[in-house]
């Protein structure tokens, strides 16, 4: 079930502004760098990976966010390429309330910041802050499909597997 929470969080961060009709992102390979801070304990985790994306993948992720069972999510445009989101989800009797902002600097660069609380704590986690910077780096490598990810170590994770 922890994977389900991470999947919802990751999906929301990747597509947070899609529902508010921002300009489309450049299709191809994107580098996502970020950090999460989990409490209690301020456990910081830095992460970097590359994601192959296209418009169809982004729309599919947007639809996934909109259709998560036991979740309500709203998206709003703040102007100047900035968007906000708020969601409330229930997972295994834990209520997850999340708020975030997503900034489009261009079709090649974005930043997202979100904060979520877990009531009661979920596997010991009471709250989480996630910050991501996403940058277009070029065409997806041969054989890589939209949704596939490459870790820093070069491990390929196929979308949906």
PDB file of C-alpha atoms in Angstrom, residues 70-126:
ATOM      1  CA  UNK A  70     -11.535   8.023  -2.547  1.00  0.00           C
ATOM      2  CA  UNK A  71      -9.810  11.237  -3.690  1.00  0.00           C
ATOM      3  CA  UNK A  72     -11.024  14.695  -4.543  1.00  0.00           C
ATOM      4  CA  UNK A  73      -8.619  17.028  -6.287  1.00  0.00           C
ATOM      5  CA  UNK A  74      -8.919  20.599  -7.491  1.00  0.00           C
ATOM      6  CA  UNK A  75      -6.602  22.530  -9.788  1.00  0.00           C
ATOM      7  CA  UNK A  76      -6.462  26.283 -10.278  1.00  0.00           C
ATOM      8  CA  UNK A  77      -4.489  28.660 -12.464  1.00  0.00           C
ATOM      9  CA  UNK A  78      -2.701  31.379 -10.486  1.00  0.00           C
ATOM     10  CA  UNK A  79      -1.529  33.208 -13.628  1.00  0.00           C
ATOM     11  CA  UNK A  80       1.993  33.749 -14.977  1.00  0.00           C
ATOM     12  CA  UNK A  81       2.528  30.025 -15.571  1.00  0.00           C
ATOM     13  CA  UNK A  82       1.698  29.047 -11.975  1.00  0.00           C
ATOM     14  CA  UNK A  83      -0.905  26.518 -10.885  1.00  0.00           C
ATOM     15  CA  UNK A  84      -2.096  25.177  -7.559  1.00  0.00           C
ATOM     16  CA  UNK A  85      -3.691  21.944  -6.480  1.00  0.00           C
ATOM     17  CA  UNK A  86      -5.411  20.623  -3.401  1.00  0.00           C
ATOM     18  CA  UNK A  87      -6.422  17.045  -2.781  1.00  0.00           C
ATOM     19  CA  UNK A  88      -7.962  14.939  -0.069  1.00  0.00           C
ATOM     20  CA  UNK A  89      -7.640  11.154  -0.264  1.00  0.00           C
ATOM     21  CA  UNK A  90      -8.417   8.267   2.017  1.00  0.00           C
ATOM     22  CA  UNK A  91      -6.143   5.229   1.901  1.00  0.00           C
ATOM     23  CA  UNK A  92      -6.343   2.406   4.437  1.00  0.00           C
ATOM     24  CA  UNK A  93      -8.328   4.672   6.799  1.00  0.00           C
ATOM     25  CA  UNK A  94      -5.668   7.389   6.602  1.00  0.00           C
ATOM     26  CA  UNK A  95      -6.712  10.807   5.312  1.00  0.00           C
ATOM     27  CA  UNK A  96      -4.069  12.426   3.104  1.00  0.00           C
ATOM     28  CA  UNK A  97      -4.454  16.159   2.541  1.00  0.00           C
ATOM     29  CA  UNK A  98      -2.086  17.636  -0.032  1.00  0.00           C
ATOM     30  CA  UNK A  99      -1.488  21.160  -1.347  1.00  0.00           C
ATOM     31  CA  UNK A 100       0.962  22.105  -4.038  1.00  0.00           C
ATOM     32  CA  UNK A 101       2.117  24.603  -6.617  1.00  0.00           C
ATOM     33  CA  UNK A 102       3.488  23.968 -10.070  1.00  0.00           C
ATOM     34  CA  UNK A 103       5.380  26.590 -12.060  1.00  0.00           C
ATOM     35  CA  UNK A 104       5.952  26.455 -15.817  1.00  0.00           C
ATOM     36  CA  UNK A 105       9.081  28.446 -16.675  1.00  0.00           C
ATOM     37  CA  UNK A 106       8.776  27.275 -20.308  1.00  0.00           C
ATOM     38  CA  UNK A 107       7.728  24.151 -22.195  1.00  0.00           C
ATOM     39  CA  UNK A 108      11.176  22.807 -21.227  1.00  0.00           C
ATOM     40  CA  UNK A 109      11.353  23.584 -17.485  1.00  0.00           C
ATOM     41  CA  UNK A 110       9.012  23.247 -14.505  1.00  0.00           C
ATOM     42  CA  UNK A 111       9.100  23.205 -10.707  1.00  0.00           C
ATOM     43  CA  UNK A 112       6.637  21.683  -8.259  1.00  0.00           C
ATOM     44  CA  UNK A 113       6.362  21.969  -4.497  1.00  0.00           C
ATOM     45  CA  UNK A 114       3.854  20.053  -2.400  1.00  0.00           C
ATOM     46  CA  UNK A 115       3.047  19.377   1.215  1.00  0.00           C
ATOM     47  CA  UNK A 116       0.925  16.477   2.465  1.00  0.00           C
ATOM     48  CA  UNK A 117      -0.340  15.461   5.902  1.00  0.00           C
ATOM     49  CA  UNK A 118      -1.333  11.919   6.922  1.00  0.00           C
ATOM     50  CA  UNK A 119      -4.012  11.511   9.629  1.00  0.00           C
ATOM     51  CA  UNK A 120      -3.473   9.177  11.370  1.00  0.00           C
ATOM     52  CA  UNK A 121       0.168   8.587  10.444  1.00  0.00           C
ATOM     53  CA  UNK A 122       0.656   6.174   7.542  1.00  0.00           C
ATOM     54  CA  UNK A 123       3.408   3.634   8.265  1.00  0.00           C
ATOM     55  CA  UNK A 124       4.754   6.160  10.768  1.00  0.00           C
ATOM     56  CA  UNK A 125       4.728   9.121   8.360  1.00  0.00           C
ATOM     57  CA  UNK A 126       2.809  12.193   9.575  1.00  0.00           C
TER      58      UNK A 126
END
